[in-house]
Amino acid sequence: MQRTRTQVAIIGAGPAGLLLGAILADRGVGFVVIEHRSREHVLGRIRAGVLEQSSVDVLESLGLAAGLHAEGLVHGGIFLQHEGERFHVDFEALVGRTVTVYGQQRVQADLMAAHDALGSTVLYDAADVDPADPEGEPVVRFVHEGEPHEVRADFVVGTDGFHGVTKTRFPATLVRTAERAYDAAWLGILADVPPSTDELIYALHPDGFAMHSMRSPSVSRLYVQVDPDERIEDWSDDRIWEALDTRLATPGWTLQHGPITEKSITRMRSSVVSTLAHGRFLLAGDAGHIVPPTGAKGLNSAIADVAMLGAALAEQSAGDDAALRSYSDRALERQWKVQQFSEYMTDLLHVPGSAVPDDEREFRYRSRLGRLRYVGGSRYAQQSIAEQYTGLVIR
Ligand code: RFL
Ligand code: PHB
């Protein structure tokens, strides 16, 4: 049995866990990171693509922004589209801010490289990860390279994602979950073809939502709305391109096709736990809340949480626990603003699922169209979208 002691035991080495480690290292607070999957698996996950200005600022303040400044694509706005009419929401003109397109895989790789350089303890392939005793002296037990380990810590932080183990250790009587399931899912592809647009396109079409994003000047990322029980096997490459051509069509514009290198379907859900703190256990990122991807907020919320939590843990270690005591309330207050924006963008751009009766489908589609046309003609509405899309302040 290996026994160690540290200030903060972090469970999960996704972007939230590794960024928290980087913040703690910067502030001189000891930590270990315990991850149950392999390093290659964690690095291989293709997920989010857009960093808010606020997230870029956090990475920059830690000296972690060299990669994103070299290769990230700075976007000054997005395009919204309905029935072939496309309009630009100009973030720079409306709120003086931008976003950066830089894949989550790149953020993950940069964070891994930073921890390699620091010589941090990040243990991958940990089995049977078992955090215990939130109200007493926290301990995390697990098996690593065949040997049982026991890490005692002042605090345990669950950055272990939506299906993580840490929140299951909160008493059921204490934690309530607020949730909404959507009758839509996203079929996403990566394709080896230069993007056909210089900024992201979000489109509402009678057949369903579609969007055009990107990863680099030579790789496109595209999505179409499908029913949640749809099977990826039923979507040939030709069928996917046909759906994208139809839903993204505008006069005088052509979508370039190319080889599809990855395709998958992700269901959409909103979910928030009622507290991110219990005793000496804390939650951050997807472990505490998830959003549908339409507002590009999942990764950005994880970054905002750990920016707040890292600072609070550092202050606690220096003798002032006020920020740590208020962490859950502050993070959830910000998160609920992000939740309503993600829900707004999702409702704005998706058609009702096939189970909805025809007359109601028609009403809901027409109403969304009205909302999009209102946004298209209103500087006030666009300014609000710009403010939220580029990121609320983190404090
Ligand atoms: P992560 O990235 O899920 O990392 C959690 C880590 O914890 C590990 N883990 C454990 N480790 C030890 N013991 C256990 N018992 C453990 N249980 C889990 C996991 O292996 C993992 O390494 O959460 P984090 O760090 O909070 O980061 C959040 C973001 O990853 C997430 O919000 C976004 O990627 C959400 N998301 C998307 N967001 C967007 O803004 N745009 C997107 O296009 C987008 N696509 C996605 C997504 C999330 C997806 N998931 C989770 C299903 C696509 C997918 C498929
Ligand atoms: C992506 O590039 O994967 C992406 C971009 C914006 C979103 C969701 C996903 O809202």
mmCIF file of N, CA and C and ligand atoms in Angstrom, residues 10-19 33-38 41-43 45-50 104 108 123-124 126-131 140 142 158-166 186 211 215 221 223 264-267 284-303 305-306, ligand 1:
data_model
loop_
_atom_site.group_PDB
_atom_site.id
_atom_site.type_symbol
_atom_site.label_atom_id
_atom_site.label_comp_id
_atom_site.label_asym_id
_atom_site.label_seq_id
_atom_site.Cartn_x
_atom_site.Cartn_y
_atom_site.Cartn_z
ATOM 1 N N ILE A 10 -7.208 15.815 -6.819
ATOM 2 C CA ILE A 10 -8.086 16.153 -7.941
ATOM 3 C C ILE A 10 -8.453 14.857 -8.658
ATOM 4 N N ILE A 11 -9.745 14.577 -8.775
ATOM 5 C CA ILE A 11 -10.165 13.354 -9.467
ATOM 6 C C ILE A 11 -10.639 13.711 -10.873
ATOM 7 N N GLY A 12 -9.922 13.201 -11.893
ATOM 8 C CA GLY A 12 -10.269 13.485 -13.289
ATOM 9 C C GLY A 12 -9.262 14.422 -13.925
ATOM 10 N N ALA A 13 -8.652 13.982 -15.031
ATOM 11 C CA ALA A 13 -7.611 14.778 -15.710
ATOM 12 C C ALA A 13 -8.104 15.334 -17.038
ATOM 13 N N GLY A 14 -9.405 15.688 -17.112
ATOM 14 C CA GLY A 14 -9.914 16.424 -18.274
ATOM 15 C C GLY A 14 -9.431 17.859 -18.181
ATOM 16 N N PRO A 15 -9.969 18.737 -19.011
ATOM 17 C CA PRO A 15 -9.513 20.128 -18.959
ATOM 18 C C PRO A 15 -9.709 20.771 -17.588
ATOM 19 N N ALA A 16 -10.821 20.489 -16.895
ATOM 20 C CA ALA A 16 -11.047 21.109 -15.580
ATOM 21 C C ALA A 16 -9.973 20.665 -14.583
ATOM 22 N N GLY A 17 -9.717 19.372 -14.491
ATOM 23 C CA GLY A 17 -8.758 18.846 -13.512
ATOM 24 C C GLY A 17 -7.344 19.342 -13.775
ATOM 25 N N LEU A 18 -6.914 19.276 -15.036
ATOM 26 C CA LEU A 18 -5.533 19.696 -15.332
ATOM 27 C C LEU A 18 -5.364 21.200 -15.206
ATOM 28 N N LEU A 19 -6.386 21.965 -15.564
ATOM 29 C CA LEU A 19 -6.266 23.423 -15.407
ATOM 30 C C LEU A 19 -6.243 23.791 -13.924
ATOM 31 N N VAL A 33 -3.291 14.504 -9.262
ATOM 32 C CA VAL A 33 -4.436 14.278 -10.143
ATOM 33 C C VAL A 33 -4.560 12.776 -10.387
ATOM 34 N N ILE A 34 -5.787 12.261 -10.202
ATOM 35 C CA ILE A 34 -6.029 10.819 -10.355
ATOM 36 C C ILE A 34 -7.072 10.617 -11.459
ATOM 37 N N GLU A 35 -6.686 9.912 -12.515
ATOM 38 C CA GLU A 35 -7.547 9.767 -13.704
ATOM 39 C C GLU A 35 -7.730 8.277 -13.994
ATOM 40 N N HIS A 36 -8.975 7.858 -14.261
ATOM 41 C CA HIS A 36 -9.156 6.417 -14.452
ATOM 42 C C HIS A 36 -8.935 5.934 -15.899
ATOM 43 N N ARG A 37 -8.890 6.853 -16.868
ATOM 44 C CA ARG A 37 -8.634 6.405 -18.239
ATOM 45 C C ARG A 37 -7.156 6.620 -18.578
ATOM 46 N N SER A 38 -6.749 6.132 -19.771
ATOM 47 C CA SER A 38 -5.345 6.302 -20.169
ATOM 48 C C SER A 38 -5.119 7.720 -20.686
ATOM 49 N N HIS A 41 -6.367 7.998 -24.227
ATOM 50 C CA HIS A 41 -7.825 8.089 -24.326
ATOM 51 C C HIS A 41 -8.296 9.513 -24.036
ATOM 52 N N VAL A 42 -7.754 10.093 -22.972
ATOM 53 C CA VAL A 42 -8.168 11.449 -22.585
ATOM 54 C C VAL A 42 -7.825 12.434 -23.707
ATOM 55 N N LEU A 43 -6.667 12.245 -24.311
ATOM 56 C CA LEU A 43 -6.217 13.146 -25.369
ATOM 57 C C LEU A 43 -7.007 12.943 -26.668
ATOM 58 N N ARG A 45 -10.240 12.400 -27.112
ATOM 59 C CA ARG A 45 -11.659 12.785 -27.150
ATOM 60 C C ARG A 45 -11.866 14.077 -27.937
ATOM 61 N N ILE A 46 -12.727 14.005 -28.945
ATOM 62 C CA ILE A 46 -13.009 15.208 -29.752
ATOM 63 C C ILE A 46 -14.268 15.843 -29.200
ATOM 64 N N ARG A 47 -14.154 17.041 -28.697
ATOM 65 C CA ARG A 47 -15.339 17.675 -28.100
ATOM 66 C C ARG A 47 -15.435 19.134 -28.519
ATOM 67 N N ALA A 48 -15.346 20.032 -27.553
ATOM 68 C CA ALA A 48 -15.666 21.438 -27.812
ATOM 69 C C ALA A 48 -14.636 22.109 -28.729
ATOM 70 N N GLY A 49 -15.018 23.282 -29.247
ATOM 71 C CA GLY A 49 -14.136 23.953 -30.187
ATOM 72 C C GLY A 49 -13.935 25.443 -29.973
ATOM 73 N N VAL A 50 -14.774 26.061 -29.131
ATOM 74 C CA VAL A 50 -14.736 27.533 -29.045
ATOM 75 C C VAL A 50 -14.346 27.987 -27.640
ATOM 76 N N GLN A 104 -10.759 21.462 -28.091
ATOM 77 C CA GLN A 104 -10.520 20.994 -26.718
ATOM 78 C C GLN A 104 -9.318 20.050 -26.660
ATOM 79 N N GLN A 108 -6.278 20.364 -24.107
ATOM 80 C CA GLN A 108 -5.875 19.196 -23.308
ATOM 81 C C GLN A 108 -4.376 18.902 -23.502
ATOM 82 N N LEU A 123 -1.714 10.777 -12.290
ATOM 83 C CA LEU A 123 -1.727 9.320 -12.420
ATOM 84 C C LEU A 123 -2.862 8.889 -13.339
ATOM 85 N N TYR A 124 -2.521 8.360 -14.509
ATOM 86 C CA TYR A 124 -3.526 7.835 -15.444
ATOM 87 C C TYR A 124 -3.769 6.359 -15.145
ATOM 88 N N ALA A 126 -5.850 4.833 -13.297
ATOM 89 C CA ALA A 126 -6.118 4.453 -11.897
ATOM 90 C C ALA A 126 -7.427 3.645 -11.869
ATOM 91 N N ALA A 127 -7.424 2.520 -11.140
ATOM 92 C CA ALA A 127 -8.638 1.684 -11.092
ATOM 93 C C ALA A 127 -9.348 1.856 -9.754
ATOM 94 N N ASP A 128 -10.667 1.615 -9.759
ATOM 95 C CA ASP A 128 -11.478 1.612 -8.522
ATOM 96 C C ASP A 128 -11.279 2.882 -7.692
ATOM 97 N N VAL A 129 -11.346 4.026 -8.334
ATOM 98 C CA VAL A 129 -11.123 5.301 -7.634
ATOM 99 C C VAL A 129 -12.275 5.535 -6.637
ATOM 100 N N ASP A 130 -11.916 5.693 -5.361
ATOM 101 C CA ASP A 130 -12.924 5.712 -4.292
ATOM 102 C C ASP A 130 -12.645 6.849 -3.309
ATOM 103 N N PRO A 131 -13.270 8.018 -3.527
ATOM 104 C CA PRO A 131 -13.110 9.112 -2.572
ATOM 105 C C PRO A 131 -14.023 8.902 -1.359
ATOM 106 N N VAL A 140 -8.608 9.439 -0.779
ATOM 107 C CA VAL A 140 -8.964 8.825 -2.065
ATOM 108 C C VAL A 140 -8.175 7.527 -2.177
ATOM 109 N N PHE A 142 -7.369 4.047 -4.488
ATOM 110 C CA PHE A 142 -7.417 3.553 -5.865
ATOM 111 C C PHE A 142 -6.276 2.562 -6.073
ATOM 112 N N GLY A 158 -13.750 16.984 -7.294
ATOM 113 C CA GLY A 158 -14.245 16.126 -8.371
ATOM 114 C C GLY A 158 -14.327 16.924 -9.658
ATOM 115 N N THR A 159 -13.347 16.707 -10.539
ATOM 116 C CA THR A 159 -13.431 17.234 -11.913
ATOM 117 C C THR A 159 -13.559 16.004 -12.805
ATOM 118 N N ASP A 160 -14.475 15.099 -12.378
ATOM 119 C CA ASP A 160 -14.549 13.792 -13.018
ATOM 120 C C ASP A 160 -15.746 13.664 -13.957
ATOM 121 N N GLY A 161 -16.209 14.805 -14.480
ATOM 122 C CA GLY A 161 -17.198 14.749 -15.551
ATOM 123 C C GLY A 161 -18.592 14.378 -15.074
ATOM 124 N N PHE A 162 -19.513 14.313 -16.035
ATOM 125 C CA PHE A 162 -20.926 14.123 -15.718
ATOM 126 C C PHE A 162 -21.195 12.782 -15.023
ATOM 127 N N HIS A 163 -20.436 11.749 -15.406
ATOM 128 C CA HIS A 163 -20.657 10.422 -14.799
ATOM 129 C C HIS A 163 -19.642 10.140 -13.689
ATOM 130 N N GLY A 164 -19.069 11.201 -13.126
ATOM 131 C CA GLY A 164 -18.002 11.031 -12.144
ATOM 132 C C GLY A 164 -18.466 10.404 -10.831
ATOM 133 N N VAL A 165 -17.481 10.014 -10.031
ATOM 134 C CA VAL A 165 -17.762 9.307 -8.780
ATOM 135 C C VAL A 165 -17.925 10.282 -7.607
ATOM 136 N N THR A 166 -17.279 11.453 -7.673
ATOM 137 C CA THR A 166 -17.210 12.325 -6.492
ATOM 138 C C THR A 166 -18.594 12.775 -6.027
ATOM 139 N N TRP A 186 -27.139 15.844 -31.643
ATOM 140 C CA TRP A 186 -26.255 16.361 -32.710
ATOM 141 C C TRP A 186 -25.456 15.208 -33.301
ATOM 142 N N MET A 211 -24.899 23.185 -38.283
ATOM 143 C CA MET A 211 -23.873 24.205 -38.067
ATOM 144 C C MET A 211 -22.567 23.852 -38.724
ATOM 145 N N ARG A 215 -11.740 23.295 -37.174
ATOM 146 C CA ARG A 215 -10.659 23.060 -36.223
ATOM 147 C C ARG A 215 -9.369 23.748 -36.664
ATOM 148 N N ARG A 221 -15.467 21.131 -38.993
ATOM 149 C CA ARG A 221 -16.286 20.399 -38.017
ATOM 150 C C ARG A 221 -17.726 20.810 -38.293
ATOM 151 N N TYR A 223 -22.141 19.858 -37.906
ATOM 152 C CA TYR A 223 -23.151 19.137 -37.128
ATOM 153 C C TYR A 223 -24.519 19.239 -37.797
ATOM 154 N N SER A 264 -20.054 10.958 -34.990
ATOM 155 C CA SER A 264 -20.695 10.411 -33.793
ATOM 156 C C SER A 264 -21.938 11.226 -33.459
ATOM 157 N N ILE A 265 -22.808 10.623 -32.630
ATOM 158 C CA ILE A 265 -24.043 11.293 -32.216
ATOM 159 C C ILE A 265 -23.977 11.577 -30.725
ATOM 160 N N THR A 266 -24.286 12.811 -30.333
ATOM 161 C CA THR A 266 -24.291 13.198 -28.915
ATOM 162 C C THR A 266 -25.688 13.686 -28.537
ATOM 163 N N ARG A 267 -26.267 13.086 -27.503
ATOM 164 C CA ARG A 267 -27.568 13.551 -27.007
ATOM 165 C C ARG A 267 -27.404 14.880 -26.296
ATOM 166 N N ALA A 284 -16.350 20.670 -9.852
ATOM 167 C CA ALA A 284 -16.132 21.716 -10.865
ATOM 168 C C ALA A 284 -16.294 21.121 -12.262
ATOM 169 N N GLY A 285 -16.736 21.940 -13.211
ATOM 170 C CA GLY A 285 -16.883 21.486 -14.599
ATOM 171 C C GLY A 285 -18.086 20.573 -14.776
ATOM 172 N N ASP A 286 -17.986 19.669 -15.759
ATOM 173 C CA ASP A 286 -19.103 18.769 -16.079
ATOM 174 C C ASP A 286 -19.568 17.948 -14.871
ATOM 175 N N ALA A 287 -18.731 17.773 -13.870
ATOM 176 C CA ALA A 287 -19.136 17.023 -12.668
ATOM 177 C C ALA A 287 -20.310 17.708 -11.977
ATOM 178 N N GLY A 288 -20.420 19.021 -12.168
ATOM 179 C CA GLY A 288 -21.496 19.763 -11.506
ATOM 180 C C GLY A 288 -22.627 20.169 -12.425
ATOM 181 N N HIS A 289 -22.332 20.281 -13.719
ATOM 182 C CA HIS A 289 -23.360 20.811 -14.632
ATOM 183 C C HIS A 289 -23.003 20.504 -16.072
ATOM 184 N N ILE A 290 -24.001 20.244 -16.891
ATOM 185 C CA ILE A 290 -23.761 20.125 -18.333
ATOM 186 C C ILE A 290 -24.810 20.938 -19.091
ATOM 187 N N VAL A 291 -24.439 21.336 -20.295
ATOM 188 C CA VAL A 291 -25.322 22.134 -21.155
ATOM 189 C C VAL A 291 -25.386 21.487 -22.536
ATOM 190 N N PRO A 292 -26.456 21.765 -23.292
ATOM 191 C CA PRO A 292 -26.411 21.378 -24.706
ATOM 192 C C PRO A 292 -25.363 22.250 -25.401
ATOM 193 N N PRO A 293 -24.719 21.742 -26.464
ATOM 194 C CA PRO A 293 -23.546 22.442 -27.009
ATOM 195 C C PRO A 293 -23.835 23.710 -27.806
ATOM 196 N N THR A 294 -25.094 24.073 -28.021
ATOM 197 C CA THR A 294 -25.435 25.167 -28.933
ATOM 198 C C THR A 294 -24.832 26.516 -28.539
ATOM 199 N N GLY A 295 -24.604 26.761 -27.262
ATOM 200 C CA GLY A 295 -24.002 28.031 -26.852
ATOM 201 C C GLY A 295 -22.496 27.950 -26.715
ATOM 202 N N ALA A 296 -21.908 26.766 -26.987
ATOM 203 C CA ALA A 296 -20.455 26.531 -26.857
ATOM 204 C C ALA A 296 -19.962 26.813 -25.441
ATOM 205 N N LYS A 297 -20.702 26.319 -24.444
ATOM 206 C CA LYS A 297 -20.401 26.706 -23.062
ATOM 207 C C LYS A 297 -19.817 25.610 -22.156
ATOM 208 N N GLY A 298 -19.805 24.341 -22.586
ATOM 209 C CA GLY A 298 -19.371 23.267 -21.677
ATOM 210 C C GLY A 298 -17.945 23.462 -21.180
ATOM 211 N N LEU A 299 -17.015 23.501 -22.100
ATOM 212 C CA LEU A 299 -15.604 23.664 -21.746
ATOM 213 C C LEU A 299 -15.369 25.011 -21.052
ATOM 214 N N ASN A 300 -16.018 26.046 -21.561
ATOM 215 C CA ASN A 300 -15.823 27.380 -20.980
ATOM 216 C C ASN A 300 -16.316 27.456 -19.532
ATOM 217 N N SER A 301 -17.403 26.754 -19.227
ATOM 218 C CA SER A 301 -17.890 26.737 -17.844
ATOM 219 C C SER A 301 -16.916 26.000 -16.937
ATOM 220 N N ALA A 302 -16.322 24.940 -17.455
ATOM 221 C CA ALA A 302 -15.337 24.191 -16.670
ATOM 222 C C ALA A 302 -14.159 25.106 -16.337
ATOM 223 N N ILE A 303 -13.726 25.893 -17.318
ATOM 224 C CA ILE A 303 -12.599 26.807 -17.095
ATOM 225 C C ILE A 303 -12.985 27.883 -16.065
ATOM 226 N N ASP A 305 -15.257 27.692 -13.646
ATOM 227 C CA ASP A 305 -15.318 27.077 -12.306
ATOM 228 C C ASP A 305 -13.932 26.963 -11.687
ATOM 229 N N VAL A 306 -12.990 26.377 -12.426
ATOM 230 C CA VAL A 306 -11.695 26.114 -11.790
ATOM 231 C C VAL A 306 -10.888 27.396 -11.594
HETATM 232 P P1 RFL B 1 -14.410 15.886 -18.784
HETATM 233 O O1 RFL B 1 -13.733 16.406 -19.995
HETATM 234 O O2 RFL B 1 -15.537 14.946 -18.965
HETATM 235 O O3 RFL B 1 -13.282 15.217 -17.888
HETATM 236 C C1 RFL B 1 -13.583 14.403 -16.780
HETATM 237 C C2 RFL B 1 -12.438 13.453 -16.559
HETATM 238 O O4 RFL B 1 -12.689 12.686 -15.393
HETATM 239 C C3 RFL B 1 -12.381 11.323 -15.666
HETATM 240 N N1 RFL B 1 -13.144 10.473 -14.733
HETATM 241 C C4 RFL B 1 -12.589 9.835 -13.667
HETATM 242 N N2 RFL B 1 -11.333 9.803 -13.203
HETATM 243 C C5 RFL B 1 -11.104 9.047 -12.097
HETATM 244 N N3 RFL B 1 -12.078 8.324 -11.452
HETATM 245 C C6 RFL B 1 -13.347 8.330 -11.897
HETATM 246 N N4 RFL B 1 -14.288 7.633 -11.267
HETATM 247 C C7 RFL B 1 -13.645 9.127 -13.039
HETATM 248 N N5 RFL B 1 -14.787 9.358 -13.731
HETATM 249 C C8 RFL B 1 -14.460 10.179 -14.758
HETATM 250 C C9 RFL B 1 -12.754 11.152 -17.119
HETATM 251 O O5 RFL B 1 -12.108 10.029 -17.717
HETATM 252 C C10 RFL B 1 -12.278 12.474 -17.699
HETATM 253 O O6 RFL B 1 -10.945 12.419 -18.116
HETATM 254 O O7 RFL B 1 -14.941 17.072 -17.867
HETATM 255 P P2 RFL B 1 -14.352 18.543 -17.609
HETATM 256 O O8 RFL B 1 -12.885 18.483 -17.357
HETATM 257 O O9 RFL B 1 -15.262 19.140 -16.617
HETATM 258 O O10 RFL B 1 -14.486 19.309 -19.008
HETATM 259 C C11 RFL B 1 -15.748 19.615 -19.522
HETATM 260 C C12 RFL B 1 -15.743 19.504 -21.048
HETATM 261 O O11 RFL B 1 -15.086 18.335 -21.450
HETATM 262 C C13 RFL B 1 -17.184 19.474 -21.568
HETATM 263 O O12 RFL B 1 -17.975 20.461 -20.932
HETATM 264 C C14 RFL B 1 -17.325 19.719 -23.056
HETATM 265 O O13 RFL B 1 -16.478 18.944 -23.831
HETATM 266 C C15 RFL B 1 -18.781 19.430 -23.423
HETATM 267 N N6 RFL B 1 -18.930 19.099 -24.810
HETATM 268 C C16 RFL B 1 -18.935 20.100 -25.698
HETATM 269 N N7 RFL B 1 -18.869 21.383 -25.252
HETATM 270 C C17 RFL B 1 -18.871 22.386 -26.111
HETATM 271 O O14 RFL B 1 -18.785 23.541 -25.692
HETATM 272 N N8 RFL B 1 -18.941 22.123 -27.482
HETATM 273 C C18 RFL B 1 -18.982 20.838 -27.982
HETATM 274 O O15 RFL B 1 -19.019 20.652 -29.175
HETATM 275 C C19 RFL B 1 -18.999 19.784 -27.080
HETATM 276 N N9 RFL B 1 -19.051 18.503 -27.524
HETATM 277 C C20 RFL B 1 -19.032 17.759 -25.227
HETATM 278 C C21 RFL B 1 -19.073 17.483 -26.605
HETATM 279 C C22 RFL B 1 -19.104 16.700 -24.308
HETATM 280 C C23 RFL B 1 -19.219 15.380 -24.730
HETATM 281 N N10 RFL B 1 -19.386 14.360 -23.727
HETATM 282 C C24 RFL B 1 -19.007 14.592 -22.357
HETATM 283 C C25 RFL B 1 -20.178 13.224 -23.893
HETATM 284 C C26 RFL B 1 -19.133 16.168 -27.042
HETATM 285 C C27 RFL B 1 -19.195 15.112 -26.119
HETATM 286 C C28 RFL B 1 -19.230 13.718 -26.676
#
